[in-house]
Short mmCIF file of C-alpha atoms and ligand atoms in Angstrom, two decimals:
data_model
loop_
_atom_site.label_atom_id
_atom_site.label_comp_id
_atom_site.label_asym_id
_atom_site.label_seq_id
_atom_site.Cartn_x
_atom_site.Cartn_y
_atom_site.Cartn_z
CA MET A 1 1.52 -25.18 25.56
CA LEU A 2 0.51 -22.46 23.41
CA VAL A 3 3.18 -20.20 24.16
CA ASN A 4 5.16 -20.41 20.62
CA LEU A 5 2.17 -20.63 18.78
CA ARG A 6 0.84 -17.52 20.74
CA ARG A 7 4.15 -15.62 19.85
CA ARG A 8 4.10 -16.17 16.35
CA PHE A 9 0.29 -15.52 16.05
CA LEU A 10 0.91 -11.86 16.96
CA GLY A 11 3.50 -11.15 14.63
CA GLN A 12 1.42 -12.80 11.82
CA LEU A 13 -1.75 -11.88 12.55
CA GLY A 14 -1.74 -9.11 9.81
CA ALA A 15 -0.40 -10.77 6.82
CA ALA A 16 -2.49 -13.85 7.25
CA THR A 17 -5.97 -11.83 7.32
CA LEU A 18 -5.32 -10.04 4.42
CA SER A 19 -6.37 -12.14 1.47
CA PRO A 20 -8.25 -15.18 3.23
CA LEU A 21 -11.07 -16.94 0.57
CA LEU A 22 -14.65 -17.34 1.96
CA TRP A 23 -15.48 -20.71 1.29
CA ARG A 24 -19.20 -22.18 1.66
CA ASN A 25 -19.88 -25.70 3.36
CA ASP A 26 -23.88 -26.04 3.32
CA SER A 27 -24.85 -22.73 5.12
CA THR A 28 -21.31 -22.56 7.02
CA TRP A 29 -19.05 -19.86 5.91
CA PHE A 30 -15.25 -20.56 7.21
CA LEU A 31 -12.60 -17.98 6.30
CA GLN A 32 -10.20 -20.09 4.38
CA ALA A 33 -6.90 -19.41 2.91
CA THR A 34 -6.52 -22.61 1.28
CA PRO A 35 -8.61 -24.07 -1.89
CA PRO A 36 -10.65 -27.04 -0.62
CA SER A 37 -9.40 -29.02 -3.68
CA ARG A 38 -5.78 -29.11 -2.20
CA LEU A 39 -7.30 -30.27 1.35
CA ALA A 40 -9.14 -32.78 -0.42
CA THR A 41 -5.84 -34.29 -1.93
CA ASP A 42 -3.67 -33.84 1.04
CA PRO A 43 -2.80 -37.65 1.81
CA LEU A 44 -1.49 -36.52 5.40
CA ARG A 45 -5.07 -35.28 6.23
CA PRO A 46 -7.40 -37.51 8.10
CA GLN A 47 -10.67 -38.97 6.41
CA TYR A 48 -12.13 -40.41 9.30
CA HIS A 49 -11.18 -38.14 12.32
CA LEU A 50 -13.05 -34.81 12.94
CA LEU A 51 -11.37 -31.93 11.89
CA PRO A 52 -12.63 -28.25 10.88
CA PRO A 53 -13.22 -27.74 7.08
CA ALA A 54 -10.04 -26.02 7.23
CA ASN A 55 -7.72 -23.92 9.06
CA TRP A 56 -6.56 -24.45 12.93
CA MET A 57 -8.40 -26.23 15.50
CA ASN A 58 -7.19 -27.07 19.21
CA ASP A 59 -9.13 -28.03 22.60
CA PRO A 60 -12.56 -30.05 22.59
CA ASN A 61 -15.28 -27.99 23.92
CA GLY A 62 -18.40 -28.82 25.56
CA PRO A 63 -19.58 -32.10 24.05
CA ILE A 64 -22.57 -33.01 24.76
CA TRP A 65 -25.58 -35.57 23.69
CA PHE A 66 -28.53 -33.24 23.23
CA ASN A 67 -32.01 -33.91 21.45
CA GLY A 68 -30.82 -36.68 19.45
CA ARG A 69 -27.84 -35.50 18.39
CA TYR A 70 -23.92 -35.05 19.49
CA HIS A 71 -22.84 -31.90 19.32
CA MET A 72 -19.41 -30.87 19.43
CA PHE A 73 -17.44 -27.57 19.90
CA TYR A 74 -13.94 -26.75 19.25
CA GLN A 75 -11.16 -24.01 19.77
CA TYR A 76 -10.92 -22.76 16.02
CA ASN A 77 -8.95 -19.80 14.07
CA PRO A 78 -11.04 -18.95 11.00
CA HIS A 79 -7.82 -16.88 10.02
CA GLY A 80 -5.48 -19.79 9.00
CA ALA A 81 -3.66 -22.93 10.38
CA PHE A 82 -2.25 -21.28 13.39
CA TRP A 83 -2.99 -20.43 16.85
CA GLY A 84 -5.01 -17.23 17.26
CA SER A 85 -8.18 -15.25 17.49
CA MET A 86 -9.98 -17.83 19.18
CA HIS A 87 -13.71 -18.77 17.76
CA TRP A 88 -15.73 -22.02 19.19
CA GLY A 89 -16.26 -24.36 15.85
CA HIS A 90 -19.28 -26.57 15.93
CA ALA A 91 -20.01 -29.95 14.46
CA THR A 92 -22.95 -32.29 15.04
CA SER A 93 -23.26 -36.32 14.51
CA PRO A 94 -25.95 -38.84 15.11
CA ASP A 95 -23.07 -41.65 16.34
CA MET A 96 -19.71 -39.69 17.59
CA VAL A 97 -18.35 -41.21 13.81
CA HIS A 98 -20.11 -39.14 11.54
CA TRP A 99 -19.87 -35.52 11.55
CA HIS A 100 -21.94 -32.63 9.85
CA HIS A 101 -20.11 -28.94 10.05
CA GLU A 102 -22.18 -26.44 11.51
CA PRO A 103 -21.75 -22.66 11.42
CA LEU A 104 -19.23 -21.04 14.01
CA ALA A 105 -21.01 -21.24 17.13
CA LEU A 106 -19.08 -18.34 19.23
CA THR A 107 -17.19 -15.31 17.89
CA PRO A 108 -15.28 -12.69 20.01
CA THR A 109 -17.44 -9.69 20.24
CA PRO A 110 -15.78 -6.47 19.34
CA GLY A 111 -14.97 -4.26 22.03
CA GLY A 112 -16.63 -6.86 24.28
CA TYR A 113 -15.06 -8.70 27.30
CA ASP A 114 -14.11 -11.44 25.18
CA ARG A 115 -13.07 -9.15 21.95
CA ASP A 116 -9.62 -10.92 21.80
CA GLY A 117 -10.74 -14.39 22.08
CA VAL A 118 -13.54 -17.05 23.09
CA PHE A 119 -11.25 -19.44 25.07
CA SER A 120 -12.21 -23.06 26.25
CA GLY A 121 -15.39 -24.02 28.36
CA CYS A 122 -18.25 -26.39 28.69
CA VAL A 123 -22.15 -26.98 27.79
CA VAL A 124 -24.52 -27.62 30.73
CA LEU A 125 -28.40 -27.82 30.77
CA ASP A 126 -30.01 -25.83 32.85
CA ARG A 127 -33.44 -27.29 33.44
CA GLY A 128 -33.36 -28.22 29.58
CA VAL A 129 -31.84 -24.89 28.32
CA PRO A 130 -28.25 -25.27 26.62
CA THR A 131 -25.75 -22.58 28.70
CA LEU A 132 -22.17 -22.31 27.62
CA ILE A 133 -19.60 -21.04 29.93
CA TYR A 134 -16.30 -20.31 28.46
CA THR A 135 -13.15 -17.93 29.36
CA GLY A 136 -13.03 -14.67 27.41
CA VAL A 137 -9.88 -12.72 27.17
CA GLU A 138 -9.66 -9.03 26.65
CA PRO A 139 -6.38 -6.42 27.15
CA PRO A 140 -5.96 -5.86 31.11
CA ALA A 141 -6.86 -2.49 32.10
CA THR A 142 -4.01 -2.59 34.59
CA PRO A 143 -1.23 -4.88 34.52
CA ALA A 144 -2.55 -6.43 38.07
CA GLU A 145 -5.45 -7.47 35.90
CA ALA A 146 -3.79 -9.66 33.77
CA THR A 147 -4.02 -13.48 34.80
CA LEU A 148 -2.57 -14.81 31.51
CA ARG A 149 1.30 -14.22 31.20
CA ASP A 150 2.94 -16.51 28.78
CA GLY A 151 6.23 -14.60 27.97
CA SER A 152 4.16 -12.93 25.06
CA HIS A 153 0.59 -12.60 25.66
CA SER A 154 -1.00 -10.71 29.12
CA TRP A 155 -4.59 -11.06 29.07
CA ARG A 156 -7.51 -10.73 31.44
CA GLU A 157 -9.39 -13.87 31.32
CA VAL A 158 -13.02 -13.63 32.55
CA GLN A 159 -15.77 -16.22 32.94
CA CYS A 160 -18.63 -15.65 30.59
CA LEU A 161 -22.39 -17.26 29.94
CA ALA A 162 -24.12 -17.96 26.95
CA VAL A 163 -27.82 -19.64 26.55
CA SER A 164 -29.34 -21.10 23.43
CA HIS A 165 -32.73 -21.19 22.42
CA ASP A 166 -32.08 -22.71 18.82
CA GLY A 167 -30.71 -26.25 19.73
CA LEU A 168 -27.30 -24.68 20.22
CA ARG A 169 -26.99 -23.47 16.82
CA THR A 170 -26.76 -19.78 18.14
CA TRP A 171 -25.75 -18.42 21.31
CA ARG A 172 -27.08 -14.93 23.30
CA LYS A 173 -24.25 -13.73 25.94
CA LEU A 174 -24.85 -12.20 29.08
CA GLY A 175 -24.04 -8.35 29.27
CA GLU A 176 -21.38 -9.23 31.77
CA PRO A 177 -19.09 -11.75 33.18
CA ILE A 178 -19.97 -14.07 35.48
CA LEU A 179 -16.42 -14.18 37.11
CA ALA A 180 -14.71 -10.98 36.51
CA SER A 181 -11.60 -11.66 38.58
CA PRO A 182 -9.84 -14.27 40.67
CA PRO A 183 -10.75 -14.70 44.29
CA PRO A 184 -9.61 -11.50 46.07
CA GLY A 185 -6.18 -12.06 47.57
CA LEU A 186 -5.05 -15.00 45.48
CA VAL A 187 -2.39 -14.50 43.18
CA VAL A 188 -3.04 -16.93 40.09
CA THR A 189 -0.98 -18.44 37.39
CA GLY A 190 -4.13 -18.57 35.27
CA PHE A 191 -7.89 -18.68 35.29
CA ARG A 192 -9.62 -20.21 32.51
CA ASP A 193 -11.20 -22.96 31.26
CA PRO A 194 -14.50 -23.71 33.22
CA CYS A 195 -15.88 -27.13 33.85
CA VAL A 196 -19.41 -26.97 35.54
CA TRP A 197 -21.46 -29.61 37.05
CA GLN A 198 -24.55 -29.92 38.77
CA GLU A 199 -24.68 -31.11 42.71
CA GLY A 200 -28.13 -31.19 44.29
CA LYS A 201 -29.83 -27.95 43.70
CA GLU A 202 -26.40 -26.32 43.26
CA TRP A 203 -23.74 -25.79 40.80
CA ARG A 204 -19.89 -26.21 41.00
CA MET A 205 -17.28 -25.11 38.72
CA ALA A 206 -13.70 -25.84 38.29
CA LEU A 207 -11.41 -23.58 37.13
CA GLY A 208 -7.90 -24.27 35.63
CA SER A 209 -4.93 -22.38 37.58
CA GLY A 210 -2.01 -22.17 39.91
CA PHE A 211 0.14 -20.62 42.04
CA ALA A 212 3.52 -19.09 40.93
CA GLY A 213 6.60 -21.02 42.81
CA LYS A 214 4.31 -23.96 44.07
CA GLY A 215 2.23 -25.77 41.16
CA GLY A 216 -0.86 -26.23 39.04
CA ALA A 217 -4.44 -25.83 40.75
CA ILE A 218 -7.95 -26.61 40.27
CA LEU A 219 -10.27 -23.59 41.98
CA LEU A 220 -13.64 -24.85 43.08
CA TYR A 221 -16.75 -22.62 42.83
CA ARG A 222 -20.21 -23.19 43.83
CA SER A 223 -23.30 -21.45 42.63
CA PRO A 224 -27.26 -21.31 43.25
CA ASP A 225 -28.15 -20.55 39.34
CA LEU A 226 -24.62 -20.55 37.00
CA ARG A 227 -24.97 -16.32 37.26
CA ARG A 228 -23.87 -15.87 40.96
CA TRP A 229 -20.33 -17.55 42.22
CA THR A 230 -18.98 -17.91 45.42
CA TYR A 231 -15.11 -19.37 45.65
CA LEU A 232 -14.64 -22.20 48.03
CA TYR A 233 -11.28 -23.68 47.76
CA PRO A 234 -8.67 -25.21 45.46
CA LEU A 235 -10.28 -28.71 44.55
CA ALA A 236 -6.87 -29.98 43.55
CA GLU A 237 -3.21 -28.66 43.89
CA GLY A 238 -0.03 -30.08 42.50
CA LYS A 239 3.71 -29.22 42.30
CA GLY A 240 5.60 -27.54 38.99
CA THR A 241 8.95 -28.86 37.90
CA GLY A 242 10.52 -25.66 40.21
CA GLN A 243 12.19 -24.69 36.50
CA PRO A 244 11.78 -21.07 35.87
CA SER A 245 9.65 -20.39 32.71
CA PRO A 246 8.17 -17.75 31.30
CA ASN A 247 5.10 -19.69 30.59
CA PRO A 248 3.57 -21.09 33.75
CA VAL A 249 2.07 -24.21 31.48
CA ASP A 250 5.28 -25.29 30.78
CA ASN A 251 6.54 -25.80 34.33
CA GLY A 252 3.43 -27.26 35.46
CA GLU A 253 2.69 -24.08 37.66
CA MET A 254 -0.45 -23.67 35.70
CA TRP A 255 -3.15 -26.43 34.98
CA GLU A 256 -5.16 -26.02 31.72
CA CYS A 257 -8.79 -27.54 31.15
CA PRO A 258 -9.89 -29.01 34.23
CA GLU A 259 -12.65 -31.78 33.59
CA PHE A 260 -14.21 -33.39 36.67
CA PHE A 261 -16.59 -36.54 36.89
CA PRO A 262 -17.94 -39.42 38.48
CA LEU A 263 -16.79 -42.96 37.09
CA GLY A 264 -18.11 -45.97 38.89
CA ASP A 265 -18.01 -45.20 42.40
CA ARG A 266 -15.17 -42.83 42.40
CA HIS A 267 -14.24 -39.45 40.82
CA VAL A 268 -11.89 -38.64 37.86
CA LEU A 269 -10.11 -35.39 37.54
CA LEU A 270 -8.15 -34.70 34.44
CA ILE A 271 -5.74 -31.75 33.92
CA SER A 272 -3.66 -30.41 30.98
CA THR A 273 0.01 -29.20 31.66
CA MET A 274 3.51 -29.53 29.99
CA GLY A 275 1.97 -30.90 26.92
CA LYS A 276 0.16 -33.90 28.73
CA VAL A 277 -2.85 -34.85 29.97
CA LEU A 278 -2.75 -36.32 33.52
CA TRP A 279 -5.76 -38.02 35.65
CA LYS A 280 -6.13 -38.57 39.35
CA SER A 281 -8.88 -40.83 40.45
CA GLY A 282 -10.07 -40.85 43.98
CA THR A 283 -12.94 -40.17 46.30
CA TYR A 284 -15.12 -37.35 46.47
CA ALA A 285 -17.47 -36.51 49.71
CA GLY A 286 -18.40 -33.65 51.79
CA GLY A 287 -16.66 -31.33 48.73
CA GLN A 288 -13.51 -32.53 49.07
CA PHE A 289 -11.51 -34.80 46.64
CA SER A 290 -9.16 -37.27 47.66
CA PRO A 291 -7.23 -38.96 44.73
CA ASP A 292 -5.30 -41.80 45.60
CA ARG A 293 -4.27 -42.92 41.80
CA GLU A 294 -2.85 -40.87 38.98
CA GLY A 295 -1.17 -41.24 35.71
CA GLU A 296 -1.00 -40.10 32.09
CA VAL A 297 -4.18 -40.44 29.68
CA ASP A 298 -2.02 -40.73 26.55
CA SER A 299 1.64 -40.69 25.96
CA GLY A 300 1.70 -38.99 23.01
CA ALA A 301 0.18 -35.94 20.94
CA TYR A 302 -2.75 -35.76 22.85
CA TYR A 303 -4.07 -32.40 25.06
CA ALA A 304 -7.01 -30.60 26.55
CA ALA A 305 -9.00 -33.71 27.02
CA ARG A 306 -12.68 -33.14 27.60
CA THR A 307 -15.72 -35.95 28.49
CA MET A 308 -19.33 -36.25 27.90
CA LEU A 309 -22.14 -38.81 28.49
CA ASP A 310 -23.00 -40.85 25.52
CA ARG A 311 -26.74 -41.79 24.66
CA ARG A 312 -26.15 -45.00 26.72
CA GLY A 313 -24.66 -43.04 29.44
CA GLN A 314 -20.98 -44.17 28.97
CA ARG A 315 -18.23 -41.64 29.89
CA ILE A 316 -16.46 -40.91 26.34
CA LEU A 317 -13.05 -38.96 26.20
CA TRP A 318 -12.22 -36.50 23.47
CA GLY A 319 -9.03 -34.97 23.12
CA TRP A 320 -7.16 -32.68 20.72
CA ILE A 321 -4.24 -34.12 18.59
CA PRO A 322 -1.74 -31.42 17.93
CA GLU A 323 0.82 -31.03 15.02
CA ARG A 324 4.19 -32.17 15.66
CA ARG A 325 5.62 -30.65 12.58
CA PRO A 326 7.25 -27.04 12.20
CA GLU A 327 4.46 -24.32 12.21
CA ALA A 328 5.51 -23.33 8.89
CA GLU A 329 4.73 -26.84 7.39
CA HIS A 330 0.79 -26.86 8.73
CA ARG A 331 0.37 -23.22 7.89
CA ALA A 332 1.34 -24.19 4.15
CA ALA A 333 -0.98 -27.37 4.20
CA GLY A 334 -4.00 -25.00 5.29
CA TRP A 335 -5.38 -27.15 8.45
CA ALA A 336 -3.68 -28.16 11.74
CA GLY A 337 -5.62 -30.03 14.78
CA VAL A 338 -7.46 -33.10 14.93
CA MET A 339 -10.33 -34.50 17.18
CA SER A 340 -9.17 -38.02 18.23
CA LEU A 341 -11.56 -41.08 18.28
CA PRO A 342 -14.26 -41.43 21.00
CA ARG A 343 -12.68 -43.55 23.76
CA VAL A 344 -14.78 -45.07 26.25
CA LEU A 345 -13.54 -44.24 29.65
CA SER A 346 -13.65 -47.04 33.00
CA LEU A 347 -11.91 -47.68 36.13
CA ASP A 348 -10.51 -50.83 37.04
CA SER A 349 -10.90 -52.16 40.99
CA GLY A 350 -7.72 -50.50 42.10
CA GLY A 351 -8.85 -47.00 40.34
CA GLN A 352 -6.65 -47.38 37.38
CA LEU A 353 -8.11 -45.37 34.15
CA HIS A 354 -8.78 -47.37 31.34
CA MET A 355 -9.85 -46.40 28.05
CA ALA A 356 -10.56 -48.36 24.75
CA PRO A 357 -11.89 -47.17 21.25
CA ALA A 358 -15.69 -46.67 21.24
CA PRO A 359 -17.52 -49.46 19.63
CA ALA A 360 -19.45 -46.65 17.19
CA ILE A 361 -15.92 -46.48 15.37
CA GLU A 362 -16.70 -49.78 14.01
CA ALA A 363 -19.39 -48.25 11.89
CA LEU A 364 -16.25 -47.19 9.72
CA ARG A 365 -14.95 -51.01 8.81
CA GLY A 366 -14.96 -51.70 5.35
CA GLU A 367 -13.25 -54.31 3.40
CA HIS A 368 -11.86 -57.34 6.57
CA THR A 369 -8.78 -59.45 6.34
CA GLN A 370 -8.28 -61.97 8.96
CA ILE A 371 -5.24 -63.93 9.86
CA ARG A 372 -4.79 -66.47 12.60
CA ALA A 373 -1.60 -68.46 13.81
CA GLY A 374 -0.81 -71.34 11.47
CA ILE A 375 0.71 -72.68 8.79
CA ASP A 376 0.24 -70.15 5.96
CA SER A 377 0.37 -67.13 8.01
CA SER A 378 3.67 -65.72 6.84
CA ARG A 379 2.42 -66.09 3.32
CA ARG A 380 -0.83 -64.58 4.00
CA LEU A 381 0.62 -61.62 6.02
CA ARG A 382 2.55 -60.63 2.76
CA THR A 383 -0.61 -60.36 0.77
CA LEU A 384 -1.83 -57.45 2.85
CA GLN A 385 -2.12 -54.08 2.16
CA ILE A 386 -3.70 -50.86 3.23
CA ARG A 387 -4.89 -48.26 0.94
CA ASP A 388 -5.46 -44.69 1.36
CA LEU A 389 -3.66 -44.52 4.93
CA ALA A 390 -7.00 -45.32 6.36
CA ALA A 391 -6.93 -48.47 8.37
CA GLU A 392 -7.70 -50.08 11.85
CA PHE A 393 -5.82 -53.30 13.19
CA ARG A 394 -6.57 -55.93 15.59
CA ILE A 395 -3.32 -57.86 16.49
CA GLU A 396 -2.84 -60.35 19.37
CA PHE A 397 0.33 -61.56 20.53
CA LEU A 398 1.45 -64.21 22.90
CA PRO A 399 2.05 -62.43 26.22
CA ASP A 400 5.55 -61.77 27.52
CA SER A 401 7.19 -62.80 23.93
CA ALA A 402 9.35 -60.08 22.22
CA PHE A 403 7.35 -59.11 18.42
CA LEU A 404 7.98 -56.35 16.11
CA PHE A 405 4.95 -54.93 13.70
CA GLN A 406 5.83 -52.97 10.88
CA LEU A 407 3.94 -50.72 8.19
CA GLN A 408 6.08 -50.19 5.06
CA SER A 409 5.93 -49.00 1.59
CA ARG A 410 6.59 -51.22 -1.18
CA GLN A 411 10.15 -49.48 -1.49
CA ASP A 412 10.31 -50.77 2.07
CA ASP A 413 10.11 -47.10 3.46
CA PRO A 414 9.18 -47.65 7.05
CA PHE A 415 5.88 -45.89 8.42
CA LEU A 416 4.79 -47.49 11.52
CA GLU A 417 6.89 -49.68 13.72
CA ILE A 418 5.30 -50.83 16.85
CA ALA A 419 8.10 -52.97 18.96
CA TYR A 420 7.92 -54.83 22.35
CA ASN A 421 10.68 -56.58 24.15
CA PRO A 422 9.69 -57.58 27.70
CA ALA A 423 13.15 -58.79 28.56
CA ASP A 424 14.37 -55.23 28.16
CA THR A 425 11.75 -52.91 28.88
CA GLY A 426 9.00 -54.91 30.78
CA ARG A 427 5.67 -53.47 30.04
CA GLU A 428 6.83 -50.66 27.41
CA LEU A 429 6.16 -50.82 23.83
CA ARG A 430 7.83 -48.61 21.30
CA LEU A 431 5.83 -46.74 18.71
CA ASN A 432 8.28 -45.06 16.00
CA GLY A 433 10.54 -44.52 19.20
CA SER A 434 7.86 -43.30 21.40
CA ARG A 435 7.64 -45.23 24.55
CA PHE A 436 4.47 -46.39 25.80
CA ALA A 437 3.26 -48.24 28.98
CA LEU A 438 0.75 -51.08 29.00
CA ALA A 439 -1.78 -50.39 31.67
CA SER A 440 -3.22 -54.18 31.87
CA THR A 441 -1.18 -56.45 34.38
CA THR A 442 -2.74 -59.47 32.89
CA GLN A 443 -0.77 -62.50 31.47
CA ALA A 444 -3.36 -62.66 28.80
CA PRO A 445 -2.44 -61.95 25.17
CA ILE A 446 -1.60 -58.31 24.01
CA VAL A 447 -3.87 -56.95 22.30
CA LEU A 448 -2.75 -53.95 19.90
CA ARG A 449 -5.32 -51.73 18.05
CA PRO A 450 -3.52 -49.29 16.36
CA PHE A 451 -5.72 -46.74 13.93
CA VAL A 452 -3.88 -45.33 10.80
CA ASP A 453 -5.71 -41.98 9.62
CA GLY A 454 -3.25 -39.86 7.32
CA SER A 455 -0.84 -38.83 9.24
CA VAL A 456 -2.52 -39.71 12.79
CA VAL A 457 -2.00 -42.92 14.56
CA GLU A 458 -3.99 -43.76 17.58
CA LEU A 459 -2.53 -46.59 19.31
CA PHE A 460 -4.55 -48.71 22.23
CA GLY A 461 -2.71 -51.08 24.36
CA ASP A 462 -5.11 -53.91 25.71
CA ASN A 463 -8.03 -51.68 25.26
CA THR A 464 -6.91 -49.80 28.55
CA SER A 465 -4.36 -47.56 27.32
CA ALA A 466 -3.46 -45.42 24.33
CA ILE A 467 -0.40 -43.28 22.60
CA THR A 468 -1.39 -40.93 20.13
CA GLU A 469 1.85 -40.50 17.26
CA ARG A 470 1.77 -38.10 14.29
CA VAL A 471 3.88 -39.50 11.24
CA TYR A 472 4.49 -37.20 8.28
CA ARG A 473 4.98 -39.45 5.21
CA ALA A 474 2.93 -40.14 2.32
CA PRO A 475 4.21 -43.13 0.96
CA GLN A 476 3.75 -43.67 -3.16
CA THR A 477 2.42 -46.96 -2.57
CA PRO A 478 -0.17 -48.66 -0.43
CA LEU A 479 1.31 -49.92 2.78
CA ARG A 480 2.33 -53.64 3.46
CA VAL A 481 2.23 -55.58 6.95
CA VAL A 482 5.64 -56.65 8.33
CA VAL A 483 5.93 -59.00 10.83
CA PRO A 484 9.08 -61.08 11.57
CA ARG A 485 8.52 -63.13 14.08
CA THR A 486 5.33 -64.80 13.24
CA LYS A 487 5.61 -67.35 16.33
CA SER A 488 4.55 -64.58 19.08
CA LEU A 489 1.61 -63.44 16.63
CA LEU A 490 -1.75 -65.01 17.84
CA SER A 491 -3.98 -63.27 15.36
CA LEU A 492 -4.30 -60.30 13.23
CA ASP A 493 -7.47 -58.39 11.89
CA LEU A 494 -7.49 -55.66 9.17
CA TRP A 495 -10.13 -53.28 8.39
CA GLN A 496 -9.75 -50.69 5.43
CA MET A 497 -11.65 -48.14 6.96
CA ARG A 498 -14.19 -45.48 5.40
CA PRO A 499 -13.69 -42.00 4.97
CA ILE A 500 -16.77 -39.82 6.72
CA SER A 501 -16.90 -37.51 4.25
CA THR A 502 -15.99 -37.98 0.01
CA ASP A 503 -13.36 -34.90 -0.19
CA ARG A 504 -11.65 -35.08 3.07
CA LEU A 505 -13.32 -32.04 4.50
CA THR A 506 -14.65 -34.68 6.83
CA GLY A 507 -18.06 -33.20 7.59
C1 FRU B 601 -5.28 -25.62 26.04
C2 FRU B 601 -5.70 -23.70 25.79
C3 FRU B 601 -6.79 -23.31 26.79
C4 FRU B 601 -7.26 -22.26 26.59
C5 FRU B 601 -7.28 -22.60 24.93
C6 FRU B 601 -6.88 -21.32 24.24
O1 FRU B 601 -4.63 -25.64 24.79
O2 FRU B 601 -4.35 -23.32 25.92
O3 FRU B 601 -5.99 -23.26 28.40
O4 FRU B 601 -8.85 -22.02 26.73
O5 FRU B 601 -5.93 -23.48 24.73
O6 FRU B 601 -7.15 -21.63 22.40
#
């Protein structure tokens, strides 16, 4: 996934670190090359999604509800809006929606086993003590020691542990990694992104990995104390595409970011590979996971998903919304990467994964307009407009009838188009040309919930499936709503959404 970004990072690190400004947000210092005022007026920068005050972010890491607050960590580069020099950024929230930026949580230790980057991982409570388990990368002492080879880097990946005694703000790392190399005898395509859970009196760890020429795999380990680990066997294995590739993530021979958790009476495994998050659901008994359903978590710009339990015990999904514009553009913008909105996960009776926007997001709803099917619906639709690219819609269409929903500027510039024609494409929708299959099978009305936030659109279909799109167009006028065939429209609700900060720094 990150191969191109990583390659460029090596070449450009020197230039990018020459003259960063130090910018202060509360007690948090973020190295930054772009003045905050530029970010605050950038119409493409989301206003109600979480993203760092500046620079690059990727994967969500270790989200957790702890002592009355939600903590979100994420892969962060303090040197600019490009991948490299991975740190853990940190934000906290009372409600999963309003965020406060905290000081950086984890930085590479100079000369240490994670000197080249603190990669993705998780946070667990070990008898109440917050314990962070992550992947550290360092140069390999010998070529054989390298477990990450993506065509431009060669790194040794080790699994590391740190504990916090001040409410997840600062972390003390162990002197040594807890796993310094893959299991003896296994030649792997990668060795990273631990997902740890408690099982009876013991701990289990799932690690992202794979086998060259075969496919991605998740390695399963056990431990009595989170420090001493024994390899068991692969929790799951898959097939790659068979196409040669310098980066095994690009042909499915390496699975990144495993996430394994109970949901209802089954278990779900998420893995990230080839630019997608895939899910598998099935039974987990006697240490064996037997998946019998699978699919894609999101058909758009969405990667490296992680989950947590919210204060009510619901399983919440978070994902990294990557950029889809040329790197030169996001470097110039001074920010890159967005955290998705929280999504509540569930399984239907057949084991199909469903997701819906978390009700907490409703706290952001501002001015509301509702239009019901009827004589003057076309006239009322023409009066609708959304300001500042910040809106939520709930639109209901008749089942099995074609429809078109568009957002346009006053100059008729298209911003967003959602199209459905069941006669041509069955249960498949199109969002600005990207395909998106509805997971629901009912004959009930189709419910679409697009969330528009700057250059991010997250669209939920029937509160069961999702697609995330990036739209890099900044219209000069408020957007208007166009529904050419109002006959298929049952109702439309529009909420102007409130920003979560006054300056677009979102925290
Ligand atoms: C996924 C990933 C992880 C890794 C992290 C590094 O996007 O490649 O496998 O830990 O990003 O930033």
